[in-house]
Amino acid sequence: MNAPATSERLARLRLARTDRIGPVTFRELLARCGSAVAAREALPQLSRRAGTPLTPAAEAVARLEVEAGEALGASLLVLGDAGFPPRLARIDPPPPVLWALGRPDLLSAHASVALVGARIASAGGQRISRGLAMGLGEAGVVVVSGMARGIDAAAHEGALPTGTVAVLGGGIDDVYPPEHAGLYHRIAEGGCILSESPVGARAQARDFPRRNRLIAGLSQAVVVVEAELRSGSLITARLAAEQGREVFAVPGSPLDPRSRGVNDLLRQGAHVCEVVEDILRELRPDSAFDEPGGPFAGAAPGPVDDALLERVAALLSPTPTPRDELARAVGAPIGAVSAALLELALAGRAELLPGGLVSL
């Protein structure tokens, strides 16, 4: 994929910041229109079935975000840029835009492993996390985590001398928790801070699953040190498994609630992790992952038949359904059904999901 021109990069940022356009819809728009510039111009027409046609985020707003990021010393990474993290370019769907502060080269390291776990971690769990991070770093592996309290912070501390990546839920300048301000600045100086959110955004609960998706996507393996049964770390582990990554868990005492999540992962088939060598011998080369797709190649958007659109809409339900099943059900080509689904998504009448699924 050739690096996007300046106008295309700005158009992609504007689309990414537009209401109701998530990573899947972003990808579908570029696939249909061929470029973000074309998608930006076609968006009002494509979303005409909404009560109010969508318009892209204002150019002035996008330029202000770019200026704010550059003032911090951060780099805007747009899907298609040479420096865009190759592992993230291969996940389904890839994030449209990212902000990176510090050393963006760490995002393309030949080996990277995520260490995640409980925020209210035991002293022993923090010691294990720090020790694993140090060992991985000494083996040339970049350690990825989420800069949360507990296991995450210990992982970053252990890997600071060799290279660590902190993925944030808020903007690139959102230091959370506040007591990690010192850790944040040390990572920014010697490691890398990464965010998918707009500069200046403060993290909300809905942002952390997106953050966890990036943590998993950046890594060849995810290691969970401590986690209760209802834990964001288990979401990261699930996303890693869905993305074809290896999942490890450090066994814990059945008497400690923080061990229930990791022990359950082991029952589900996660690798046992007791020492760094357990991780290193299971790491696969990047060639084992799916290759990124080719350039976006679309045609000028044409009208979708109203009858087809309504027939497709009538088949949708809260249960995710593959779009090829919808195409068979309505007896229409998959391309026509995909176009109808894109318009329904832009109108807020459908949700496009990873893996070619769609739901209400």
XYZ file of C-alpha atoms in Angstrom:
360
model
C 0.000 0.000 0.000
C 1.478 3.370 -0.995
C 1.746 6.015 1.725
C -1.278 8.352 1.599
C -0.755 11.920 0.417
C -1.189 14.792 2.870
C -4.762 15.512 1.744
C -5.639 11.822 2.017
C -4.135 11.572 5.513
C -6.210 14.523 6.697
C -9.327 13.069 5.062
C -8.734 9.757 6.875
C -8.410 11.564 10.188
C -11.669 13.437 9.494
C -13.497 10.192 8.649
C -12.110 8.473 11.737
C -13.462 11.288 13.903
C -16.920 11.246 12.292
C -19.944 10.062 14.242
C -20.979 6.432 13.561
C -17.786 5.630 11.633
C -15.812 3.009 13.516
C -12.908 0.942 12.169
C -15.134 -1.516 10.256
C -17.243 1.188 8.626
C -14.087 3.186 7.869
C -12.627 0.200 6.028
C -15.857 -0.412 4.132
C -16.052 3.225 3.063
C -12.509 3.212 1.710
C -13.061 -0.128 -0.009
C -16.177 1.211 -1.728
C -14.940 4.703 -2.588
C -11.245 3.999 -3.166
C -9.946 6.823 -0.956
C -10.875 8.844 2.087
C -11.100 11.981 -0.053
C -13.741 10.312 -2.236
C -15.493 8.822 0.806
C -15.630 12.226 2.466
C -17.356 13.701 -0.572
C -19.751 10.747 -0.926
C -20.666 10.486 2.766
C -23.754 12.758 2.715
C -25.201 10.801 -0.218
C -24.365 7.401 1.273
C -25.943 8.327 4.601
C -29.023 9.976 3.155
C -31.303 7.339 4.744
C -30.431 8.685 8.176
C -32.657 11.401 9.553
C -29.833 13.872 8.959
C -27.102 12.995 6.429
C -23.685 12.501 7.994
C -20.971 15.011 7.309
C -17.293 14.353 8.065
C -15.658 15.967 11.061
C -14.739 19.532 10.168
C -11.352 20.102 8.551
C -10.596 22.821 11.104
C -11.192 20.367 13.970
C -8.889 17.791 12.372
C -6.170 20.383 11.808
C -6.427 21.507 15.432
C -5.955 17.903 16.546
C -2.885 17.572 14.348
C -1.448 20.799 15.738
C -2.135 19.702 19.327
C -0.482 16.320 18.755
C 2.565 17.826 17.090
C 2.887 20.356 19.935
C 3.244 17.403 22.294
C 5.917 15.900 20.057
C 3.620 13.045 19.024
C 3.367 11.501 15.561
C 0.137 10.846 13.683
C 0.150 7.375 12.123
C -2.451 6.833 9.414
C -3.265 3.389 8.035
C -1.064 3.114 4.945
C 1.857 5.112 6.379
C 5.262 3.409 6.231
C 5.547 3.687 10.015
C 2.093 2.275 10.779
C 2.506 -0.756 13.114
C 2.480 -3.789 10.789
C 0.779 -6.088 13.291
C -2.034 -3.598 13.821
C -2.415 -3.215 10.053
C -3.234 -6.943 9.953
C -5.937 -7.128 12.602
C -9.615 -7.199 11.652
C -10.341 -4.342 11.372
C -7.200 -2.211 11.652
C -7.421 1.102 13.518
C -7.711 3.959 10.999
C -5.425 6.401 12.838
C -3.053 6.335 15.821
C -1.008 8.791 17.836
C 2.469 7.751 19.016
C 4.712 9.613 21.460
C 8.324 8.648 22.050
C 9.848 5.881 19.921
C 7.380 4.754 17.211
C 10.009 2.276 15.953
C 9.130 0.047 18.922
C 5.694 -0.498 17.341
C 7.364 -2.395 14.499
C 9.727 -4.457 16.652
C 10.411 -7.990 15.420
C 9.102 -9.426 18.709
C 6.615 -8.037 21.224
C 4.638 -9.534 24.102
C 1.833 -8.034 26.194
C 1.827 -8.372 29.975
C -1.523 -7.561 31.615
C -3.324 -8.303 34.840
C -5.041 -7.072 37.964
C -4.987 -3.420 38.963
C -5.167 -4.350 42.645
C -2.322 -6.833 42.290
C -0.514 -8.742 44.994
C 3.122 -7.952 45.773
C 3.993 -11.379 44.396
C 2.087 -10.772 41.177
C 3.848 -7.457 40.651
C 7.205 -9.114 41.255
C 6.397 -11.816 38.671
C 5.254 -9.208 36.135
C 8.383 -7.106 36.635
C 10.643 -10.148 36.385
C 8.979 -11.457 33.207
C 9.240 -7.998 31.627
C 12.927 -7.744 32.470
C 13.601 -11.205 31.062
C 11.653 -10.520 27.878
C 13.455 -7.219 27.387
C 16.848 -8.861 27.821
C 15.807 -11.348 25.126
C 15.090 -8.487 22.717
C 11.299 -8.517 23.127
C 9.306 -5.273 23.440
C 6.835 -5.391 26.335
C 3.338 -3.940 25.751
C 0.822 -3.050 28.450
C -1.865 -0.521 29.373
C -0.187 1.665 32.049
C -2.855 0.724 34.588
C -2.120 0.214 38.268
C -0.710 -3.098 39.460
C 0.489 -5.646 36.907
C 0.650 -3.176 33.992
C 2.806 -0.672 35.876
C 5.151 -3.420 37.083
C 5.547 -4.688 33.502
C 6.453 -1.219 32.218
C 8.913 -0.686 35.078
C 10.649 -3.965 34.332
C 10.940 -3.230 30.618
C 11.872 0.468 30.736
C 15.592 -0.150 30.157
C 14.946 -2.249 27.027
C 11.775 -0.812 25.478
C 8.107 -0.788 26.417
C 4.864 0.414 24.809
C 1.974 1.830 26.855
C -1.415 1.834 25.113
C -3.846 4.392 26.492
C -7.640 4.470 26.466
C -7.773 8.272 26.371
C -5.792 10.636 24.209
C -2.023 10.540 23.920
C -1.854 13.242 26.619
C -4.277 11.562 29.057
C -2.170 10.460 32.037
C -4.280 7.896 33.868
C -4.097 7.060 36.672
C -2.701 10.464 37.716
C -0.094 8.940 40.029
C 1.561 7.398 36.972
C 2.669 10.795 35.642
C 6.299 9.948 36.331
C 5.972 6.548 34.659
C 4.228 8.171 31.682
C 7.099 10.596 31.111
C 9.744 7.894 31.473
C 7.957 5.723 28.898
C 7.601 8.723 26.569
C 11.349 9.354 26.833
C 12.620 5.795 26.365
C 9.629 3.825 25.151
C 6.405 4.644 23.304
C 2.953 5.902 24.295
C 0.202 4.886 21.848
C -3.443 5.941 21.536
C -6.318 5.564 19.076
C -8.321 8.367 20.721
C -8.283 12.062 19.775
C -5.653 14.252 21.399
C -7.103 15.770 24.559
C -9.750 13.049 25.052
C -10.184 11.701 28.573
C -10.633 7.961 28.897
C -14.189 6.668 29.328
C -15.233 3.124 30.221
C -16.082 2.409 26.570
C -12.504 3.225 25.520
C -10.808 0.396 27.398
C -12.021 -2.506 25.217
C -10.592 -0.576 22.223
C -7.348 -0.122 24.116
C -7.269 -3.844 24.956
C -7.759 -4.680 21.271
C -4.676 -2.641 20.390
C -2.626 -4.242 23.179
C -3.481 -7.689 21.822
C -2.971 -6.652 18.206
C 0.482 -5.188 18.818
C 1.697 -8.386 20.428
C 2.601 -11.868 19.300
C 1.473 -13.201 22.671
C -0.464 -12.003 25.710
C 0.511 -13.032 29.237
C -2.021 -12.637 32.053
C -0.415 -12.580 35.496
C -3.367 -12.028 37.852
C -7.037 -11.498 36.972
C -10.425 -12.062 38.532
C -13.148 -13.791 36.539
C -14.671 -10.457 35.433
C -11.580 -8.629 34.323
C -10.510 -6.449 31.415
C -7.375 -8.568 31.198
C -9.513 -11.548 30.206
C -11.022 -9.410 27.438
C -7.488 -8.760 26.196
C -6.760 -12.491 26.297
C -9.942 -13.275 24.355
C -9.144 -10.665 21.720
C -5.623 -12.063 21.431
C -6.975 -15.558 20.814
C -9.394 -14.211 18.186
C -6.487 -12.466 16.458
C -4.443 -15.676 16.353
C -2.037 -14.706 19.118
C -0.702 -17.030 21.808
C -2.250 -16.682 25.270
C -0.336 -17.439 28.478
C -1.439 -17.437 32.102
C 0.601 -17.506 35.301
C -1.007 -20.106 37.633
C -2.148 -18.853 41.019
C -3.526 -20.073 44.302
C -7.183 -21.174 44.203
C -7.588 -19.307 47.500
C -6.886 -15.933 45.858
C -9.749 -14.357 43.844
C -7.093 -12.783 41.598
C -6.155 -16.262 40.437
C -9.611 -17.350 39.318
C -9.374 -15.641 35.948
C -5.906 -16.927 35.095
C -6.706 -20.441 36.278
C -9.833 -20.394 34.124
C -7.693 -19.386 31.123
C -5.518 -22.427 31.799
C -8.595 -24.668 31.846
C -9.525 -23.209 28.453
C -6.152 -24.140 26.975
C -3.883 -21.168 27.623
C -0.168 -21.904 27.899
C 1.278 -22.193 31.393
C 3.758 -19.401 32.085
C 6.173 -19.843 34.962
C 9.410 -18.497 33.463
C 10.377 -16.343 30.485
C 11.465 -19.389 28.499
C 7.858 -20.625 28.492
C 6.969 -17.563 26.407
C 10.018 -17.403 24.170
C 9.737 -20.960 22.888
C 6.132 -20.393 21.747
C 6.649 -17.098 19.907
C 5.921 -17.373 16.211
C 7.496 -15.254 13.491
C 5.338 -12.534 11.991
C 5.059 -14.540 8.781
C 2.737 -16.876 10.670
C 0.133 -14.113 10.854
C -2.144 -13.116 8.016
C -0.634 -10.655 5.584
C -2.222 -7.217 5.373
C -4.665 -6.595 2.585
C -3.781 -4.764 -0.592
C -4.569 -1.158 -1.429
C -8.120 0.060 -1.153
C -9.580 -0.247 -4.624
C -13.131 0.917 -4.976
C -15.360 2.496 -7.530
C -17.437 5.635 -7.373
C -20.418 4.852 -5.122
C -23.632 4.231 -6.986
C -27.172 4.172 -5.636
C -28.426 1.180 -3.701
C -31.816 -0.144 -4.738
C -34.371 0.839 -2.082
C -36.122 -2.512 -2.221
C -32.860 -4.412 -1.715
C -31.880 -2.179 1.180
C -35.161 -2.806 2.982
C -35.000 -6.566 2.318
C -31.524 -6.673 3.841
C -32.627 -4.521 6.795
C -35.554 -6.882 7.480
C -33.154 -9.824 7.871
C -30.999 -8.185 10.537
C -31.271 -9.093 14.200
C -29.257 -8.528 17.389
C -27.508 -11.839 16.628
C -24.413 -11.243 14.460
C -24.905 -12.716 10.991
C -22.324 -13.283 8.218
C -22.955 -11.020 5.260
C -22.652 -13.925 2.825
C -25.664 -15.535 4.542
C -27.598 -12.313 4.037
C -26.597 -12.311 0.368
C -27.888 -15.874 -0.050
C -31.102 -15.044 1.781
C -31.942 -12.098 -0.484
C -30.516 -13.709 -3.635
C -28.264 -10.737 -4.423
C -24.518 -10.412 -5.123
C -22.342 -9.956 -2.038
C -21.121 -6.596 -3.371
C -24.648 -5.207 -3.580
C -25.483 -6.495 -0.106
C -22.256 -5.006 1.302
C -23.165 -1.646 -0.213
C -26.619 -1.831 1.350
C -25.138 -2.758 4.735
C -22.759 0.185 4.584
C -25.662 2.597 4.022
C -27.639 0.960 6.824
C -24.650 1.316 9.157
C -24.197 4.979 8.274
C -27.911 5.485 8.990
C -27.561 3.836 12.393
C -29.728 0.895 11.326
C -26.984 -1.749 11.387
C -23.669 -2.402 13.087
C -20.755 -3.695 11.025
C -18.615 -6.102 13.050
C -15.178 -7.693 12.542
C -15.064 -10.949 10.614
C -17.689 -9.926 8.051
C -20.507 -10.041 10.600
C -23.380 -7.591 10.938
C -26.113 -7.038 13.524
C -28.735 -4.488 14.545
